[in-house]
PDB file of C-alpha atoms in Angstrom:
ATOM      1  CA  GLU A 122      -0.199   0.211  -0.047  1.00 87.00           C
ATOM      2  CA  ILE A 123       1.587   3.286  -1.035  1.00 92.00           C
ATOM      3  CA  LEU A 124       1.616   5.513   1.663  1.00 95.00           C
ATOM      4  CA  LEU A 125       1.203   9.734   1.211  1.00 97.00           C
ATOM      5  CA  THR A 126       2.571  11.904   3.789  1.00 98.00           C
ATOM      6  CA  GLN A 127       1.201  15.828   3.314  1.00 98.00           C
ATOM      7  CA  SER A 128       3.324  18.811   4.998  1.00 96.00           C
ATOM      8  CA  PRO A 129       2.721  20.977   6.303  1.00 97.00           C
ATOM      9  CA  ALA A 130       0.074  19.890   8.516  1.00 97.00           C
ATOM     10  CA  THR A 131      -1.317  23.505   8.817  1.00 98.00           C
ATOM     11  CA  LEU A 132      -0.551  26.293   6.430  1.00 98.00           C
ATOM     12  CA  SER A 133      -1.362  30.098   8.045  1.00 97.00           C
ATOM     13  CA  LEU A 134      -1.643  32.743   5.321  1.00 97.00           C
ATOM     14  CA  SER A 135      -3.201  35.743   4.484  1.00 97.00           C
ATOM     15  CA  PRO A 136      -5.999  36.479   1.254  1.00 97.00           C
ATOM     16  CA  GLY A 137      -3.636  37.178  -1.772  1.00 97.00           C
ATOM     17  CA  GLU A 138      -0.777  34.739  -0.342  1.00 97.00           C
ATOM     18  CA  ARG A 139       0.584  31.833  -2.797  1.00 98.00           C
ATOM     19  CA  ALA A 140       0.112  28.539  -1.325  1.00 98.00           C
ATOM     20  CA  THR A 141       2.232  25.689  -1.830  1.00 98.00           C
ATOM     21  CA  LEU A 142       1.225  21.939  -0.153  1.00 98.00           C
ATOM     22  CA  SER A 143       2.915  19.119  -0.657  1.00 98.00           C
ATOM     23  CA  CYS A 144       2.367  15.560  -0.998  1.00 98.00           C
ATOM     24  CA  ARG A 145       5.273  12.908  -0.612  1.00 97.00           C
ATOM     25  CA  ALA A 146       4.399   9.474  -1.500  1.00 96.00           C
ATOM     26  CA  SER A 147       6.057   6.287  -0.313  1.00 96.00           C
ATOM     27  CA  GLN A 148       6.806   4.214  -3.728  1.00 94.00           C
ATOM     28  CA  SER A 149       6.263   6.081  -7.023  1.00 92.00           C
ATOM     29  CA  VAL A 150       2.770   6.920  -8.137  1.00 89.00           C
ATOM     30  CA  SER A 151       1.900   6.124 -11.542  1.00 78.00           C
ATOM     31  CA  GLY A 152       0.351   9.356 -12.011  1.00 67.00           C
ATOM     32  CA  TYR A 153      -3.703   9.003 -10.676  1.00 85.00           C
ATOM     33  CA  LEU A 154      -2.817  11.723  -8.330  1.00 94.00           C
ATOM     34  CA  ALA A 155      -5.425  13.707  -7.422  1.00 96.00           C
ATOM     35  CA  TRP A 156      -6.363  16.359  -4.991  1.00 98.00           C
ATOM     36  CA  TYR A 157      -9.461  17.695  -2.918  1.00 98.00           C
ATOM     37  CA  GLN A 158     -11.117  20.386  -1.135  1.00 98.00           C
ATOM     38  CA  GLN A 159     -12.881  20.269   2.154  1.00 98.00           C
ATOM     39  CA  LYS A 160     -14.873  22.539   4.319  1.00 98.00           C
ATOM     40  CA  PRO A 161     -16.260  21.751   7.764  1.00 96.00           C
ATOM     41  CA  GLY A 162     -20.146  19.840   6.780  1.00 96.00           C
ATOM     42  CA  GLN A 163     -19.188  18.998   3.114  1.00 97.00           C
ATOM     43  CA  ALA A 164     -18.457  16.756   1.331  1.00 98.00           C
ATOM     44  CA  PRO A 165     -14.549  16.657  -0.201  1.00 98.00           C
ATOM     45  CA  ARG A 166     -14.482  18.203  -3.707  1.00 98.00           C
ATOM     46  CA  LEU A 167     -12.238  17.157  -6.684  1.00 97.00           C
ATOM     47  CA  LEU A 168      -9.849  19.843  -7.494  1.00 98.00           C
ATOM     48  CA  ILE A 169      -7.280  18.597  -9.232  1.00 96.00           C
ATOM     49  CA  TYR A 170      -6.842  14.312 -11.065  1.00 95.00           C
ATOM     50  CA  ASP A 171      -3.750  12.813 -13.106  1.00 92.00           C
ATOM     51  CA  THR A 172      -1.301  14.882 -11.304  1.00 94.00           C
ATOM     52  CA  SER A 173      -2.118  18.565 -13.361  1.00 94.00           C
ATOM     53  CA  ILE A 174      -5.964  18.663 -14.976  1.00 95.00           C
ATOM     54  CA  ARG A 175      -7.833  20.892 -13.109  1.00 96.00           C
ATOM     55  CA  ALA A 176     -11.894  19.236 -12.156  1.00 95.00           C
ATOM     56  CA  THR A 177     -14.689  20.905 -13.806  1.00 94.00           C
ATOM     57  CA  GLY A 178     -15.428  24.494 -12.798  1.00 96.00           C
ATOM     58  CA  ILE A 179     -12.298  24.730 -10.707  1.00 97.00           C
ATOM     59  CA  PRO A 180     -10.798  28.219 -10.986  1.00 97.00           C
ATOM     60  CA  ALA A 181      -7.239  28.601 -12.534  1.00 98.00           C
ATOM     61  CA  ARG A 182      -5.264  29.369  -9.536  1.00 98.00           C
ATOM     62  CA  PHE A 183      -5.123  25.785  -8.406  1.00 98.00           C
ATOM     63  CA  SER A 184      -2.637  23.774 -10.083  1.00 98.00           C
ATOM     64  CA  GLY A 185      -1.108  20.562  -9.257  1.00 97.00           C
ATOM     65  CA  SER A 186       2.531  19.631 -10.602  1.00 96.00           C
ATOM     66  CA  GLY A 187       4.937  16.754 -10.159  1.00 95.00           C
ATOM     67  CA  SER A 188       5.750  13.338 -11.024  1.00 93.00           C
ATOM     68  CA  GLY A 189       7.145  10.063  -9.301  1.00 93.00           C
ATOM     69  CA  THR A 190       6.997  10.096  -5.538  1.00 95.00           C
ATOM     70  CA  ASP A 191       6.449  14.609  -5.034  1.00 96.00           C
ATOM     71  CA  PHE A 192       3.416  16.394  -5.884  1.00 97.00           C
ATOM     72  CA  THR A 193       2.625  19.700  -5.203  1.00 98.00           C
ATOM     73  CA  LEU A 194      -0.610  21.827  -4.888  1.00 98.00           C
ATOM     74  CA  THR A 195      -0.470  25.382  -5.667  1.00 98.00           C
ATOM     75  CA  ILE A 196      -2.864  28.065  -4.818  1.00 98.00           C
ATOM     76  CA  SER A 197      -1.675  31.036  -6.534  1.00 97.00           C
ATOM     77  CA  SER A 198      -3.406  33.454  -4.510  1.00 97.00           C
ATOM     78  CA  LEU A 199      -5.776  32.687  -2.054  1.00 98.00           C
ATOM     79  CA  GLU A 200      -9.175  33.967  -1.651  1.00 97.00           C
ATOM     80  CA  PRO A 201     -11.649  34.155   1.120  1.00 96.00           C
ATOM     81  CA  GLU A 202     -13.004  31.164   0.118  1.00 97.00           C
ATOM     82  CA  ASP A 203     -10.064  28.446  -0.289  1.00 98.00           C
ATOM     83  CA  PHE A 204      -9.931  28.301   3.490  1.00 97.00           C
ATOM     84  CA  ALA A 205     -10.172  24.481   3.479  1.00 98.00           C
ATOM     85  CA  VAL A 206      -8.026  21.295   4.562  1.00 98.00           C
ATOM     86  CA  TYR A 207      -7.017  19.850   1.507  1.00 98.00           C
ATOM     87  CA  TYR A 208      -6.017  16.162   0.957  1.00 98.00           C
ATOM     88  CA  CYS A 209      -3.786  13.899  -2.314  1.00 98.00           C
ATOM     89  CA  GLN A 210      -4.808  11.554  -3.219  1.00 97.00           C
ATOM     90  CA  GLN A 211      -3.171   7.905  -5.337  1.00 95.00           C
ATOM     91  CA  ARG A 212      -4.712   4.921  -6.922  1.00 90.00           C
ATOM     92  CA  ASP A 213      -2.515   2.056  -7.743  1.00 83.00           C
ATOM     93  CA  ASN A 214      -3.479  -0.624  -9.136  1.00 76.00           C
ATOM     94  CA  TRP A 215      -7.127  -0.176  -7.901  1.00 77.00           C
ATOM     95  CA  ALA A 216      -5.866   0.681  -4.304  1.00 83.00           C
ATOM     96  CA  GLY A 217      -5.894   4.418  -3.239  1.00 92.00           C
ATOM     97  CA  THR A 218      -5.133   5.723  -0.428  1.00 95.00           C
ATOM     98  CA  PHE A 219      -5.114   9.268   0.982  1.00 97.00           C
ATOM     99  CA  GLY A 220      -2.577  11.824   2.687  1.00 98.00           C
ATOM    100  CA  GLN A 221      -3.828  13.130   6.119  1.00 98.00           C
ATOM    101  CA  GLY A 222      -4.658  16.651   5.233  1.00 98.00           C
ATOM    102  CA  THR A 223      -3.406  20.060   4.816  1.00 98.00           C
ATOM    103  CA  LYS A 224      -5.654  22.993   6.351  1.00 98.00           C
ATOM    104  CA  VAL A 225      -5.219  26.321   4.708  1.00 98.00           C
ATOM    105  CA  GLU A 226      -6.251  28.320   7.966  1.00 97.00           C
ATOM    106  CA  ILE A 227      -6.372  32.977   8.216  1.00 94.00           C
ATOM    107  CA  LYS A 228      -3.134  34.178   9.396  1.00 92.00           C
TER     108      LYS A 228
ATOM    109  CA  GLU B 166     -26.384  15.194 -14.163  1.00 85.00           C
ATOM    110  CA  LEU B 167     -24.833  12.033 -12.335  1.00 89.00           C
ATOM    111  CA  GLN B 168     -26.431  12.461  -8.846  1.00 94.00           C
ATOM    112  CA  LEU B 169     -25.361   9.546  -5.356  1.00 96.00           C
ATOM    113  CA  VAL B 170     -27.777   9.926  -3.066  1.00 97.00           C
ATOM    114  CA  GLN B 171     -26.865   8.155   0.277  1.00 98.00           C
ATOM    115  CA  SER B 172     -28.992   7.053   2.773  1.00 98.00           C
ATOM    116  CA  GLY B 173     -29.698   8.600   6.539  1.00 98.00           C
ATOM    117  CA  ALA B 174     -27.738   8.407   9.523  1.00 98.00           C
ATOM    118  CA  GLU B 175     -27.827   5.214  11.726  1.00 98.00           C
ATOM    119  CA  VAL B 176     -27.351   4.535  15.905  1.00 98.00           C
ATOM    120  CA  LYS B 177     -26.765   1.938  16.686  1.00 98.00           C
ATOM    121  CA  LYS B 178     -25.532  -0.272  19.223  1.00 98.00           C
ATOM    122  CA  PRO B 179     -22.196  -2.668  19.385  1.00 98.00           C
ATOM    123  CA  GLY B 180     -23.007  -6.026  18.256  1.00 98.00           C
ATOM    124  CA  GLU B 181     -25.413  -4.789  15.502  1.00 98.00           C
ATOM    125  CA  SER B 182     -25.643  -5.243  11.848  1.00 98.00           C
ATOM    126  CA  LEU B 183     -25.761  -2.183   9.005  1.00 98.00           C
ATOM    127  CA  LYS B 184     -26.379  -2.036   5.162  1.00 98.00           C
ATOM    128  CA  ILE B 185     -26.214   1.720   4.181  1.00 98.00           C
ATOM    129  CA  SER B 186     -26.736   2.998   0.503  1.00 98.00           C
ATOM    130  CA  CYS B 187     -26.051   5.276  -2.307  1.00 98.00           C
ATOM    131  CA  LYS B 188     -28.201   5.463  -5.148  1.00 97.00           C
ATOM    132  CA  VAL B 189     -26.950   6.827  -8.244  1.00 95.00           C
ATOM    133  CA  SER B 190     -29.444   8.886 -10.881  1.00 91.00           C
ATOM    134  CA  GLY B 191     -28.431  10.571 -13.677  1.00 86.00           C
ATOM    135  CA  ASP B 192     -25.902   7.837 -15.809  1.00 80.00           C
ATOM    136  CA  SER B 193     -25.566   4.379 -16.454  1.00 81.00           C
ATOM    137  CA  PHE B 194     -24.988   2.535 -13.332  1.00 82.00           C
ATOM    138  CA  THR B 195     -22.741   0.378 -14.564  1.00 84.00           C
ATOM    139  CA  ASN B 196     -19.871   2.301 -16.619  1.00 87.00           C
ATOM    140  CA  TYR B 197     -17.767   3.188 -13.180  1.00 91.00           C
ATOM    141  CA  TRP B 198     -16.877   1.880 -10.576  1.00 93.00           C
ATOM    142  CA  ILE B 199     -18.069   3.325  -6.531  1.00 95.00           C
ATOM    143  CA  ALA B 200     -15.477   4.183  -3.860  1.00 97.00           C
ATOM    144  CA  TRP B 201     -16.712   4.252  -0.089  1.00 98.00           C
ATOM    145  CA  VAL B 202     -14.437   6.590   1.863  1.00 98.00           C
ATOM    146  CA  ARG B 203     -14.663   6.646   5.698  1.00 98.00           C
ATOM    147  CA  GLN B 204     -14.244   9.936   7.688  1.00 98.00           C
ATOM    148  CA  MET B 205     -14.002   9.533  11.680  1.00 98.00           C
ATOM    149  CA  PRO B 206     -14.853  11.957  13.875  1.00 97.00           C
ATOM    150  CA  GLY B 207     -12.547  15.505  13.492  1.00 96.00           C
ATOM    151  CA  LYS B 208      -9.799  13.171  11.322  1.00 98.00           C
ATOM    152  CA  GLY B 209      -8.922  12.714   7.616  1.00 98.00           C
ATOM    153  CA  LEU B 210     -10.135  10.724   4.642  1.00 98.00           C
ATOM    154  CA  GLU B 211      -9.863   6.977   4.115  1.00 98.00           C
ATOM    155  CA  TRP B 212     -10.149   4.654   1.037  1.00 96.00           C
ATOM    156  CA  MET B 213     -11.997   1.940   1.946  1.00 97.00           C
ATOM    157  CA  GLY B 214     -12.667   0.015  -1.193  1.00 96.00           C
ATOM    158  CA  ILE B 215     -14.538   0.010  -4.902  1.00 96.00           C
ATOM    159  CA  ILE B 216     -16.982  -1.878  -6.509  1.00 96.00           C
ATOM    160  CA  TYR B 217     -17.477  -2.273  -9.863  1.00 94.00           C
ATOM    161  CA  PRO B 218     -21.550  -2.472 -10.490  1.00 92.00           C
ATOM    162  CA  ARG B 219     -21.271  -3.995 -14.042  1.00 92.00           C
ATOM    163  CA  ASP B 220     -19.660  -7.898 -12.555  1.00 92.00           C
ATOM    164  CA  SER B 221     -19.535  -6.696  -8.612  1.00 93.00           C
ATOM    165  CA  ASP B 222     -15.988  -6.729  -9.286  1.00 95.00           C
ATOM    166  CA  THR B 223     -14.906  -5.861  -5.500  1.00 96.00           C
ATOM    167  CA  ARG B 224     -11.534  -4.403  -4.382  1.00 95.00           C
ATOM    168  CA  TYR B 225     -10.882  -3.829  -0.795  1.00 95.00           C
ATOM    169  CA  SER B 226      -8.219  -1.837   1.138  1.00 94.00           C
ATOM    170  CA  PRO B 227      -6.267  -4.106   3.121  1.00 93.00           C
ATOM    171  CA  SER B 228      -7.352  -1.902   6.673  1.00 94.00           C
ATOM    172  CA  PHE B 229     -11.287  -2.615   5.315  1.00 96.00           C
ATOM    173  CA  SER B 230     -10.961  -6.284   4.172  1.00 96.00           C
ATOM    174  CA  GLY B 231     -12.471  -8.607   6.189  1.00 96.00           C
ATOM    175  CA  GLN B 232     -14.529  -5.942   8.363  1.00 97.00           C
ATOM    176  CA  VAL B 233     -17.348  -4.709   5.690  1.00 98.00           C
ATOM    177  CA  THR B 234     -18.813  -6.024   2.768  1.00 98.00           C
ATOM    178  CA  ILE B 235     -19.245  -3.673  -0.287  1.00 98.00           C
ATOM    179  CA  SER B 236     -22.058  -4.466  -2.987  1.00 97.00           C
ATOM    180  CA  ALA B 237     -24.121  -3.211  -5.411  1.00 96.00           C
ATOM    181  CA  ASP B 238     -27.479  -4.147  -7.552  1.00 95.00           C
ATOM    182  CA  LYS B 239     -27.769  -3.078 -10.878  1.00 91.00           C
ATOM    183  CA  SER B 240     -31.320  -3.372 -11.128  1.00 91.00           C
ATOM    184  CA  ILE B 241     -31.882  -0.397  -9.038  1.00 93.00           C
ATOM    185  CA  SER B 242     -28.376   1.618  -9.537  1.00 93.00           C
ATOM    186  CA  THR B 243     -27.441   0.953  -6.131  1.00 96.00           C
ATOM    187  CA  ALA B 244     -24.185   0.575  -4.169  1.00 97.00           C
ATOM    188  CA  TYR B 245     -24.435  -0.614  -0.555  1.00 98.00           C
ATOM    189  CA  LEU B 246     -21.679  -0.952   2.605  1.00 98.00           C
ATOM    190  CA  GLN B 247     -22.416  -3.524   5.408  1.00 98.00           C
ATOM    191  CA  TRP B 248     -21.308  -4.142   8.485  1.00 98.00           C
ATOM    192  CA  SER B 249     -22.112  -7.784  10.416  1.00 98.00           C
ATOM    193  CA  SER B 250     -21.153  -6.952  13.610  1.00 97.00           C
ATOM    194  CA  LEU B 251     -20.625  -3.225  14.573  1.00 98.00           C
ATOM    195  CA  LYS B 252     -18.185  -1.886  16.774  1.00 98.00           C
ATOM    196  CA  ALA B 253     -18.035   1.719  18.637  1.00 98.00           C
ATOM    197  CA  SER B 254     -14.754   2.477  16.612  1.00 97.00           C
ATOM    198  CA  ASP B 255     -17.219   2.528  13.435  1.00 98.00           C
ATOM    199  CA  THR B 256     -18.392   5.763  14.463  1.00 98.00           C
ATOM    200  CA  ALA B 257     -17.940   7.970  11.725  1.00 98.00           C
ATOM    201  CA  MET B 258     -19.026   9.406   8.182  1.00 98.00           C
ATOM    202  CA  TYR B 259     -18.793   7.210   5.178  1.00 98.00           C
ATOM    203  CA  TYR B 260     -18.645   8.369   1.777  1.00 98.00           C
ATOM    204  CA  CYS B 261     -19.831   6.697  -1.889  1.00 98.00           C
ATOM    205  CA  ALA B 262     -18.311   8.789  -4.732  1.00 97.00           C
ATOM    206  CA  ARG B 263     -17.760   7.775  -8.419  1.00 96.00           C
ATOM    207  CA  LEU B 264     -14.546   6.846  -9.499  1.00 93.00           C
ATOM    208  CA  ILE B 265     -12.781   8.295 -12.856  1.00 89.00           C
ATOM    209  CA  SER B 266     -10.931   6.268 -15.079  1.00 80.00           C
ATOM    210  CA  VAL B 267      -7.570   8.553 -14.195  1.00 78.00           C
ATOM    211  CA  GLY B 268      -7.934   8.110 -10.558  1.00 81.00           C
ATOM    212  CA  GLY B 269      -9.695  10.373  -8.827  1.00 92.00           C
ATOM    213  CA  LEU B 270     -13.246  10.435  -7.176  1.00 96.00           C
ATOM    214  CA  ASP B 271     -15.721  13.235  -9.369  1.00 95.00           C
ATOM    215  CA  ILE B 272     -18.621  13.220  -7.557  1.00 96.00           C
ATOM    216  CA  TRP B 273     -19.199  12.230  -4.105  1.00 98.00           C
ATOM    217  CA  GLY B 274     -22.690  11.007  -2.341  1.00 98.00           C
ATOM    218  CA  GLN B 275     -23.026  14.196   0.821  1.00 98.00           C
ATOM    219  CA  GLY B 276     -22.237  11.361   3.754  1.00 98.00           C
ATOM    220  CA  THR B 277     -24.018   8.759   5.810  1.00 98.00           C
ATOM    221  CA  MET B 278     -23.253   9.479   9.439  1.00 98.00           C
ATOM    222  CA  VAL B 279     -23.267   6.133  11.411  1.00 98.00           C
ATOM    223  CA  ILE B 280     -22.813   6.489  14.941  1.00 98.00           C
ATOM    224  CA  VAL B 281     -22.396   3.028  17.456  1.00 98.00           C
ATOM    225  CA  SER B 282     -23.136   3.729  20.961  1.00 97.00           C
ATOM    226  CA  SER B 283     -24.158   1.719  23.709  1.00 95.00           C
TER     227      SER B 283
END
């Protein structure tokens, strides 16, 4: 089972700032790396799939990159609605795992 | 538009059985894998397993294999997650979601809260 480690656990930033979230895998991921946003009391929302493709309706300020074992979600300029918890997720041979999450909070 | 609608919240006692559901509407139920995801109170997301309703091919995460059963009924476009003997540690929100071919879960149900308490 591939383990995903996200860092940092918490990111304290102000609106307008750039957010960089990291996701490191215990072994190489095939490319099926996705990112989700979750707000309190809501189901997760898919932001990015296949490492770098934005899901339908996701603003261009969200971008994903990486390969192998190191992946990054970047939010270029934080909007008030972006403060939430973010998870990475991989699927390797139909066995999926999630990272433990990064909370992006208002500084 | 594809929608996943889950059954309502449940309060059960330890040792009881439970089956929760995820009804799919708006697209062909048999064309996609359906995943189940657990979220314990205040915690992160955990991948439980997936099912392909066309042939009921099911893949479990090692942590959940033998602990739950995932099934599907094509005739009513519904996926299920069931327990034969609940434990207090099964208290969590459970989500179903559609798995797209490139690995992401693009459409989610609203979640089913399961509380197990004596």
